[in-house]
PDB file of C-alpha atoms in Angstrom:
ATOM      1  CA  ILE M   1      16.629   5.724  -2.993  1.00  0.00           C
ATOM      2  CA  THR M   2      14.276   5.176  -0.084  1.00  0.00           C
ATOM      3  CA  VAL M   3      14.137   6.233   3.518  1.00  0.00           C
ATOM      4  CA  ALA M   4      13.023   3.387   5.750  1.00  0.00           C
ATOM      5  CA  TYR M   5      10.400   4.182   8.338  1.00  0.00           C
ATOM      6  CA  LEU M   6       8.776   1.443  10.356  1.00  0.00           C
ATOM      7  CA  HIS M   7       5.256   1.701  11.707  1.00  0.00           C
ATOM      8  CA  PHE M   8       4.899   0.923  15.399  1.00  0.00           C
ATOM      9  CA  ALA M   9       7.524  -1.443  16.853  1.00  0.00           C
ATOM     10  CA  ASN M  10      11.243  -1.213  16.135  1.00  0.00           C
ATOM     11  CA  ARG M  11      11.212   2.123  14.323  1.00  0.00           C
ATOM     12  CA  GLN M  12      14.391   2.685  12.379  1.00  0.00           C
ATOM     13  CA  GLU M  13      15.672   4.405   9.290  1.00  0.00           C
ATOM     14  CA  THR M  14      18.458   3.937   6.792  1.00  0.00           C
ATOM     15  CA  THR M  15      19.282   5.388   3.415  1.00  0.00           C
ATOM     16  CA  PRO M  16      18.779   3.709   1.075  1.00  0.00           C
ATOM     17  CA  ALA M  17      16.267   1.297   2.595  1.00  0.00           C
ATOM     18  CA  ALA M  18      12.672   0.230   2.604  1.00  0.00           C
ATOM     19  CA  ALA M  19      10.586  -0.599   5.639  1.00  0.00           C
ATOM     20  CA  PRO M  20       9.786  -4.164   6.658  1.00  0.00           C
ATOM     21  CA  ALA M  21       6.072  -4.867   6.853  1.00  0.00           C
ATOM     22  CA  ALA M  22       4.124  -3.016   9.490  1.00  0.00           C
ATOM     23  CA  ARG M  23       1.090  -4.971  10.510  1.00  0.00           C
ATOM     24  CA  GLN M  24      -1.950  -2.760  10.835  1.00  0.00           C
ATOM     25  CA  GLY M  25      -5.592  -3.407  11.518  1.00  0.00           C
ATOM     26  CA  THR M  26      -7.272  -5.436  14.220  1.00  0.00           C
ATOM     27  CA  ALA M  27     -10.592  -7.187  14.542  1.00  0.00           C
ATOM     28  CA  SER M  28     -13.645  -5.603  16.097  1.00  0.00           C
ATOM     29  CA  SER M  29     -14.779  -7.148  19.350  1.00  0.00           C
ATOM     30  CA  SER M  30     -18.286  -7.436  17.893  1.00  0.00           C
ATOM     31  CA  ALA M  31     -17.210 -10.097  15.387  1.00  0.00           C
ATOM     32  CA  SER M  32     -18.166 -13.729  15.770  1.00  0.00           C
ATOM     33  CA  PRO M  33     -15.548 -15.511  17.913  1.00  0.00           C
ATOM     34  CA  SER M  34     -15.221 -18.224  15.249  1.00  0.00           C
ATOM     35  CA  LEU M  35     -13.926 -15.828  12.591  1.00  0.00           C
ATOM     36  CA  GLY M  36     -10.547 -14.971  14.087  1.00  0.00           C
ATOM     37  CA  PRO M  37      -8.752 -11.605  14.062  1.00  0.00           C
ATOM     38  CA  TRP M  38      -9.070 -11.011  10.304  1.00  0.00           C
ATOM     39  CA  LYS M  39     -12.713 -12.127  10.166  1.00  0.00           C
ATOM     40  CA  HIS M  40     -13.774 -12.626   6.543  1.00  0.00           C
ATOM     41  CA  ILE M  41     -10.401 -11.897   4.878  1.00  0.00           C
ATOM     42  CA  THR M  42      -8.135 -14.495   6.452  1.00  0.00           C
ATOM     43  CA  THR M  43      -8.044 -16.399   3.159  1.00  0.00           C
ATOM     44  CA  ARG M  44      -9.061 -15.692  -0.428  1.00  0.00           C
ATOM     45  CA  ALA M  45     -11.298 -18.769  -0.282  1.00  0.00           C
ATOM     46  CA  GLU M  46     -13.388 -16.929   2.328  1.00  0.00           C
ATOM     47  CA  ASP M  47     -13.204 -13.700   0.329  1.00  0.00           C
ATOM     48  CA  PRO M  48     -13.477 -14.798  -3.323  1.00  0.00           C
ATOM     49  CA  THR M  49     -14.703 -11.571  -4.969  1.00  0.00           C
ATOM     50  CA  ALA M  50     -11.877 -10.173  -7.088  1.00  0.00           C
ATOM     51  CA  LEU M  51     -10.537  -6.688  -6.383  1.00  0.00           C
ATOM     52  CA  SER M  52     -11.486  -3.861  -8.741  1.00  0.00           C
ATOM     53  CA  LEU M  53      -9.927  -0.464  -9.377  1.00  0.00           C
ATOM     54  CA  THR M  54     -13.302   1.186  -8.751  1.00  0.00           C
ATOM     55  CA  GLU M  55     -13.497  -0.421  -5.338  1.00  0.00           C
ATOM     56  CA  LEU M  56     -10.020   0.547  -4.235  1.00  0.00           C
ATOM     57  CA  PHE M  57      -9.094   3.892  -5.738  1.00  0.00           C
ATOM     58  CA  PRO M  58     -11.458   6.896  -5.776  1.00  0.00           C
ATOM     59  CA  SER M  59     -10.650   9.691  -8.195  1.00  0.00           C
ATOM     60  CA  ARG M  60     -10.026  12.017  -5.249  1.00  0.00           C
ATOM     61  CA  TYR M  61     -10.427  12.335  -1.508  1.00  0.00           C
ATOM     62  CA  ALA M  62     -10.207  15.115   1.052  1.00  0.00           C
ATOM     63  CA  ALA M  63      -7.509  14.978   3.721  1.00  0.00           C
ATOM     64  CA  ASP M  64      -5.775  18.274   4.442  1.00  0.00           C
ATOM     65  CA  GLY M  65      -6.910  19.381   0.998  1.00  0.00           C
ATOM     66  CA  THR M  66      -7.975  17.432  -2.041  1.00  0.00           C
ATOM     67  CA  VAL M  67      -5.755  14.526  -3.086  1.00  0.00           C
ATOM     68  CA  VAL M  68      -6.221  13.546  -6.735  1.00  0.00           C
ATOM     69  CA  ARG M  69      -5.621  10.223  -8.471  1.00  0.00           C
ATOM     70  CA  THR M  70      -3.445  10.685 -11.557  1.00  0.00           C
ATOM     71  CA  ILE M  71      -3.215   7.119 -12.857  1.00  0.00           C
ATOM     72  CA  GLN M  72      -4.344   3.605 -11.956  1.00  0.00           C
ATOM     73  CA  GLN M  73      -3.534   0.144 -13.274  1.00  0.00           C
ATOM     74  CA  ALA M  74      -4.746  -3.403 -12.707  1.00  0.00           C
ATOM     75  CA  GLY M  75      -2.546  -6.437 -13.297  1.00  0.00           C
ATOM     76  CA  ARG M  76      -1.885 -10.056 -12.452  1.00  0.00           C
ATOM     77  CA  ASN M  77       1.903 -10.149 -12.644  1.00  0.00           C
ATOM     78  CA  CYS M  78       2.551  -9.558  -8.958  1.00  0.00           C
ATOM     79  CA  PRO M  79       6.321 -10.220  -9.023  1.00  0.00           C
ATOM     80  CA  GLY M  80       6.700  -7.853 -11.960  1.00  0.00           C
ATOM     81  CA  MET M  81       5.055  -4.964 -10.117  1.00  0.00           C
ATOM     82  CA  VAL M  82       7.385  -4.942  -7.125  1.00  0.00           C
ATOM     83  CA  LEU M  83      11.113  -4.438  -6.720  1.00  0.00           C
ATOM     84  CA  GLY M  84      13.424  -6.815  -4.887  1.00  0.00           C
ATOM     85  CA  THR M  85      14.322 -10.373  -5.817  1.00  0.00           C
ATOM     86  CA  ARG M  86      13.380 -11.848  -2.440  1.00  0.00           C
ATOM     87  CA  LEU M  87       9.979 -10.169  -2.451  1.00  0.00           C
ATOM     88  CA  GLN M  88       9.399 -11.229  -6.048  1.00  0.00           C
ATOM     89  CA  ALA M  89      10.298 -14.835  -5.236  1.00  0.00           C
ATOM     90  CA  THR M  90       8.004 -14.839  -2.209  1.00  0.00           C
ATOM     91  CA  LEU M  91       5.082 -13.576  -4.288  1.00  0.00           C
ATOM     92  CA  ARG M  92       5.635 -16.296  -6.892  1.00  0.00           C
ATOM     93  CA  LYS M  93       5.096 -18.871  -4.148  1.00  0.00           C
ATOM     94  CA  ALA M  94       2.277 -17.017  -2.417  1.00  0.00           C
ATOM     95  CA  GLY M  95      -0.554 -17.501  -4.886  1.00  0.00           C
ATOM     96  CA  CYS M  96      -0.803 -13.790  -5.685  1.00  0.00           C
ATOM     97  CA  THR M  97      -3.520 -13.304  -8.318  1.00  0.00           C
ATOM     98  CA  GLN M  98      -3.899  -9.521  -8.514  1.00  0.00           C
ATOM     99  CA  VAL M  99      -1.776  -6.397  -8.127  1.00  0.00           C
ATOM    100  CA  MET M 100      -3.720  -3.137  -8.202  1.00  0.00           C
ATOM    101  CA  ARG M 101      -1.836   0.167  -8.229  1.00  0.00           C
ATOM    102  CA  ALA M 102      -2.675   3.861  -8.328  1.00  0.00           C
ATOM    103  CA  SER M 103      -0.761   7.114  -7.940  1.00  0.00           C
ATOM    104  CA  TYR M 104      -2.020  10.218  -6.158  1.00  0.00           C
ATOM    105  CA  LEU M 105      -0.986  13.872  -5.958  1.00  0.00           C
ATOM    106  CA  SER M 106      -1.606  16.102  -2.944  1.00  0.00           C
ATOM    107  CA  ALA M 107      -3.228  19.514  -2.893  1.00  0.00           C
ATOM    108  CA  GLY M 108      -0.575  22.079  -3.684  1.00  0.00           C
ATOM    109  CA  GLN M 109       1.289  19.369  -5.608  1.00  0.00           C
ATOM    110  CA  LYS M 110       3.794  18.901  -2.772  1.00  0.00           C
ATOM    111  CA  ILE M 111       3.600  15.133  -2.173  1.00  0.00           C
ATOM    112  CA  MET M 112       3.003  12.274  -4.588  1.00  0.00           C
ATOM    113  CA  ALA M 113       2.632   8.570  -3.921  1.00  0.00           C
ATOM    114  CA  THR M 114       1.919   5.144  -5.369  1.00  0.00           C
ATOM    115  CA  ILE M 115      -0.236   2.623  -3.515  1.00  0.00           C
ATOM    116  CA  GLY M 116      -0.377  -1.065  -4.399  1.00  0.00           C
ATOM    117  CA  VAL M 117      -2.738  -3.775  -3.153  1.00  0.00           C
ATOM    118  CA  LEU M 118      -1.763  -7.415  -3.717  1.00  0.00           C
ATOM    119  CA  ASN M 119      -4.258 -10.263  -3.439  1.00  0.00           C
ATOM    120  CA  LEU M 120      -2.565 -13.293  -1.874  1.00  0.00           C
ATOM    121  CA  ALA M 121      -3.950 -16.709  -0.952  1.00  0.00           C
ATOM    122  CA  ASN M 122      -3.975 -16.307   2.834  1.00  0.00           C
ATOM    123  CA  VAL M 123      -2.697 -14.206   5.701  1.00  0.00           C
ATOM    124  CA  THR M 124       0.282 -16.513   6.266  1.00  0.00           C
ATOM    125  CA  ASP M 125       1.482 -15.847   2.727  1.00  0.00           C
ATOM    126  CA  THR M 126       0.869 -12.140   3.224  1.00  0.00           C
ATOM    127  CA  GLU M 127       2.994 -12.091   6.370  1.00  0.00           C
ATOM    128  CA  ARG M 128       5.813 -13.870   4.541  1.00  0.00           C
ATOM    129  CA  ALA M 129       5.628 -11.384   1.689  1.00  0.00           C
ATOM    130  CA  GLY M 130       5.517  -8.477   4.108  1.00  0.00           C
ATOM    131  CA  ASN M 131       8.595  -9.783   5.877  1.00  0.00           C
ATOM    132  CA  ALA M 132      10.347  -9.979   2.496  1.00  0.00           C
ATOM    133  CA  THR M 133      10.176  -6.216   2.057  1.00  0.00           C
ATOM    134  CA  GLY M 134      13.490  -4.616   2.761  1.00  0.00           C
ATOM    135  CA  ALA M 135      16.255  -2.341   1.532  1.00  0.00           C
ATOM    136  CA  THR M 136      15.446  -2.907  -2.138  1.00  0.00           C
ATOM    137  CA  ALA M 137      12.024  -4.527  -1.907  1.00  0.00           C
ATOM    138  CA  PHE M 138       8.902  -2.394  -2.313  1.00  0.00           C
ATOM    139  CA  VAL M 139       6.080  -1.537  -4.699  1.00  0.00           C
ATOM    140  CA  LYS M 140       7.115  -0.453  -8.189  1.00  0.00           C
ATOM    141  CA  GLN M 141       6.113   3.171  -8.564  1.00  0.00           C
ATOM    142  CA  LEU M 142       3.450   3.995 -11.154  1.00  0.00           C
ATOM    143  CA  PRO M 143       4.310   7.223 -13.026  1.00  0.00           C
ATOM    144  CA  ALA M 144       1.612   9.152 -14.859  1.00  0.00           C
ATOM    145  CA  ALA M 145       2.033  10.396 -18.409  1.00  0.00           C
ATOM    146  CA  HIS M 146       1.994  14.064 -17.402  1.00  0.00           C
ATOM    147  CA  GLY M 147       2.361  16.303 -14.371  1.00  0.00           C
ATOM    148  CA  PRO M 148       4.413  15.877 -11.196  1.00  0.00           C
ATOM    149  CA  THR M 149       3.655  12.155 -10.798  1.00  0.00           C
ATOM    150  CA  LYS M 150       5.458  11.580 -14.087  1.00  0.00           C
ATOM    151  CA  ASN M 151       8.607  11.824 -11.930  1.00  0.00           C
ATOM    152  CA  LEU M 152       7.677   9.157  -9.411  1.00  0.00           C
ATOM    153  CA  MET M 153      10.690   7.008  -8.470  1.00  0.00           C
ATOM    154  CA  LYS M 154      13.196   9.695  -9.468  1.00  0.00           C
ATOM    155  CA  GLY M 155      13.553  11.102  -5.969  1.00  0.00           C
ATOM    156  CA  THR M 156      14.127   9.965  -2.401  1.00  0.00           C
ATOM    157  CA  GLY M 157      10.993   8.593  -0.800  1.00  0.00           C
ATOM    158  CA  LEU M 158       9.455   6.640   2.036  1.00  0.00           C
ATOM    159  CA  GLU M 159       8.153   3.089   1.592  1.00  0.00           C
ATOM    160  CA  GLU M 160       5.736   1.365   3.942  1.00  0.00           C
ATOM    161  CA  ALA M 161       3.979  -2.001   4.044  1.00  0.00           C
ATOM    162  CA  GLN M 162       0.801  -3.057   5.796  1.00  0.00           C
ATOM    163  CA  ILE M 163      -0.778  -6.488   6.178  1.00  0.00           C
ATOM    164  CA  LYS M 164      -4.567  -6.673   6.095  1.00  0.00           C
ATOM    165  CA  GLY M 165      -5.728 -10.270   6.035  1.00  0.00           C
ATOM    166  CA  HIS M 166      -4.730 -11.912   2.768  1.00  0.00           C
ATOM    167  CA  TYR M 167      -3.971  -8.488   1.258  1.00  0.00           C
ATOM    168  CA  LEU M 168      -0.572  -6.803   1.231  1.00  0.00           C
ATOM    169  CA  ILE M 169      -0.706  -3.003   0.958  1.00  0.00           C
ATOM    170  CA  LEU M 170       2.464  -1.256  -0.186  1.00  0.00           C
ATOM    171  CA  THR M 171       2.944   2.512  -0.425  1.00  0.00           C
ATOM    172  CA  TRP M 172       5.674   4.774  -1.735  1.00  0.00           C
ATOM    173  CA  ALA M 173       5.573   8.508  -1.006  1.00  0.00           C
ATOM    174  CA  GLU M 174       7.961  11.294  -1.958  1.00  0.00           C
ATOM    175  CA  PHE M 175       8.046  15.052  -2.313  1.00  0.00           C
ATOM    176  CA  THR M 176       7.406  16.353  -5.809  1.00  0.00           C
ATOM    177  CA  ASN M 177      10.655  18.355  -5.667  1.00  0.00           C
ATOM    178  CA  LEU M 178      12.396  14.941  -5.517  1.00  0.00           C
ATOM    179  CA  GLN M 179      14.372  15.959  -2.443  1.00  0.00           C
ATOM    180  CA  ALA M 180      14.865  13.699   0.559  1.00  0.00           C
ATOM    181  CA  PRO M 181      12.647  14.398   3.582  1.00  0.00           C
ATOM    182  CA  ARG M 182      14.375  16.740   6.001  1.00  0.00           C
ATOM    183  CA  GLY M 183      14.702  15.178   9.418  1.00  0.00           C
ATOM    184  CA  ALA M 184      11.917  13.699  11.491  1.00  0.00           C
ATOM    185  CA  ALA M 185       9.418  16.351  10.416  1.00  0.00           C
ATOM    186  CA  GLY M 186       9.852  15.503   6.745  1.00  0.00           C
ATOM    187  CA  ARG M 187       9.547  11.776   7.374  1.00  0.00           C
ATOM    188  CA  THR M 188       6.467  12.311   9.512  1.00  0.00           C
ATOM    189  CA  GLU M 189       4.879  14.360   6.742  1.00  0.00           C
ATOM    190  CA  LEU M 190       5.359  11.548   4.237  1.00  0.00           C
ATOM    191  CA  ASP M 191       4.255   8.942   6.768  1.00  0.00           C
ATOM    192  CA  THR M 192       1.064  10.864   7.511  1.00  0.00           C
ATOM    193  CA  PHE M 193       0.327  11.186   3.807  1.00  0.00           C
ATOM    194  CA  SER M 194       0.850   7.436   3.325  1.00  0.00           C
ATOM    195  CA  ARG M 195      -1.422   6.532   6.240  1.00  0.00           C
ATOM    196  CA  ASN M 196      -4.145   8.876   5.009  1.00  0.00           C
ATOM    197  CA  LEU M 197      -3.768   7.496   1.499  1.00  0.00           C
ATOM    198  CA  VAL M 198      -4.475   3.949   2.651  1.00  0.00           C
ATOM    199  CA  ALA M 199      -7.259   5.023   5.008  1.00  0.00           C
ATOM    200  CA  ASN M 200      -9.090   7.035   2.331  1.00  0.00           C
ATOM    201  CA  THR M 201      -8.656   4.626  -0.567  1.00  0.00           C
ATOM    202  CA  ALA M 202      -8.123   0.865  -0.399  1.00  0.00           C
ATOM    203  CA  GLY M 203      -8.526   0.682   3.354  1.00  0.00           C
ATOM    204  CA  ILE M 204     -12.226   1.552   3.167  1.00  0.00           C
ATOM    205  CA  SER M 205     -13.324  -1.377   1.039  1.00  0.00           C
ATOM    206  CA  LEU M 206     -10.841  -3.853   2.509  1.00  0.00           C
ATOM    207  CA  THR M 207     -12.218  -3.069   5.954  1.00  0.00           C
ATOM    208  CA  SER M 208     -15.736  -3.654   4.624  1.00  0.00           C
ATOM    209  CA  ARG M 209     -14.616  -7.023   3.292  1.00  0.00           C
ATOM    210  CA  MET M 210     -13.098  -7.832   6.681  1.00  0.00           C
ATOM    211  CA  VAL M 211     -16.095  -6.803   8.791  1.00  0.00           C
ATOM    212  CA  PHE M 212     -19.077  -7.490   6.519  1.00  0.00           C
ATOM    213  CA  GLY M 213     -17.705 -10.051   4.084  1.00  0.00           C
ATOM    214  CA  LYS M 214     -18.212  -7.881   0.987  1.00  0.00           C
ATOM    215  CA  PRO M 215     -16.470  -4.924  -0.677  1.00  0.00           C
ATOM    216  CA  GLN M 216     -17.693  -1.370  -0.350  1.00  0.00           C
ATOM    217  CA  ILE M 217     -17.836   0.194  -3.801  1.00  0.00           C
ATOM    218  CA  PRO M 218     -18.465   3.954  -4.113  1.00  0.00           C
TER     219      PRO M 218
END
């Protein structure tokens, strides 16, 4: 079961539901005018270097305490690593070549989450895939073998989607006690964790690809 929570425009929530894509990220004004808003990551042809787990998912990061990666997985079966028939069908047509996932656990073991990054052919395909997210369409959670993240997808959580050039970023966050978030404060807590997760993991290197035309690998 998911709690929908839209970034930015048209915020809404339903249970169960998943959030339609929330577009995030804009171009720097210092970029060459010929590159367009997504600069070097508008298409995979302009950004041909394949994604790597090392690039995207550090073993830990600090944001209100240390957040630790518990498992990661690389794959090429994009439709198989998401839920929702419409989203799966869209990815089959979108030239998706990679789906990279990792799960993280917060300090104090209160919040856990899965993040997925999908490598599509171009931003148009990414927008279509993002728009295909919905009530039953989101990243397939990645449980670890042991510890709290073993229970990912057993509770009520919050799903979000972000478009970043030809990449689709999907996150799922839930409390480790598997209970639904309580009111706006609970949803905001999960939303903040999801935003920080993207910003401190995949978002770093994807932004480097966008601005400088190459990944940033720790």
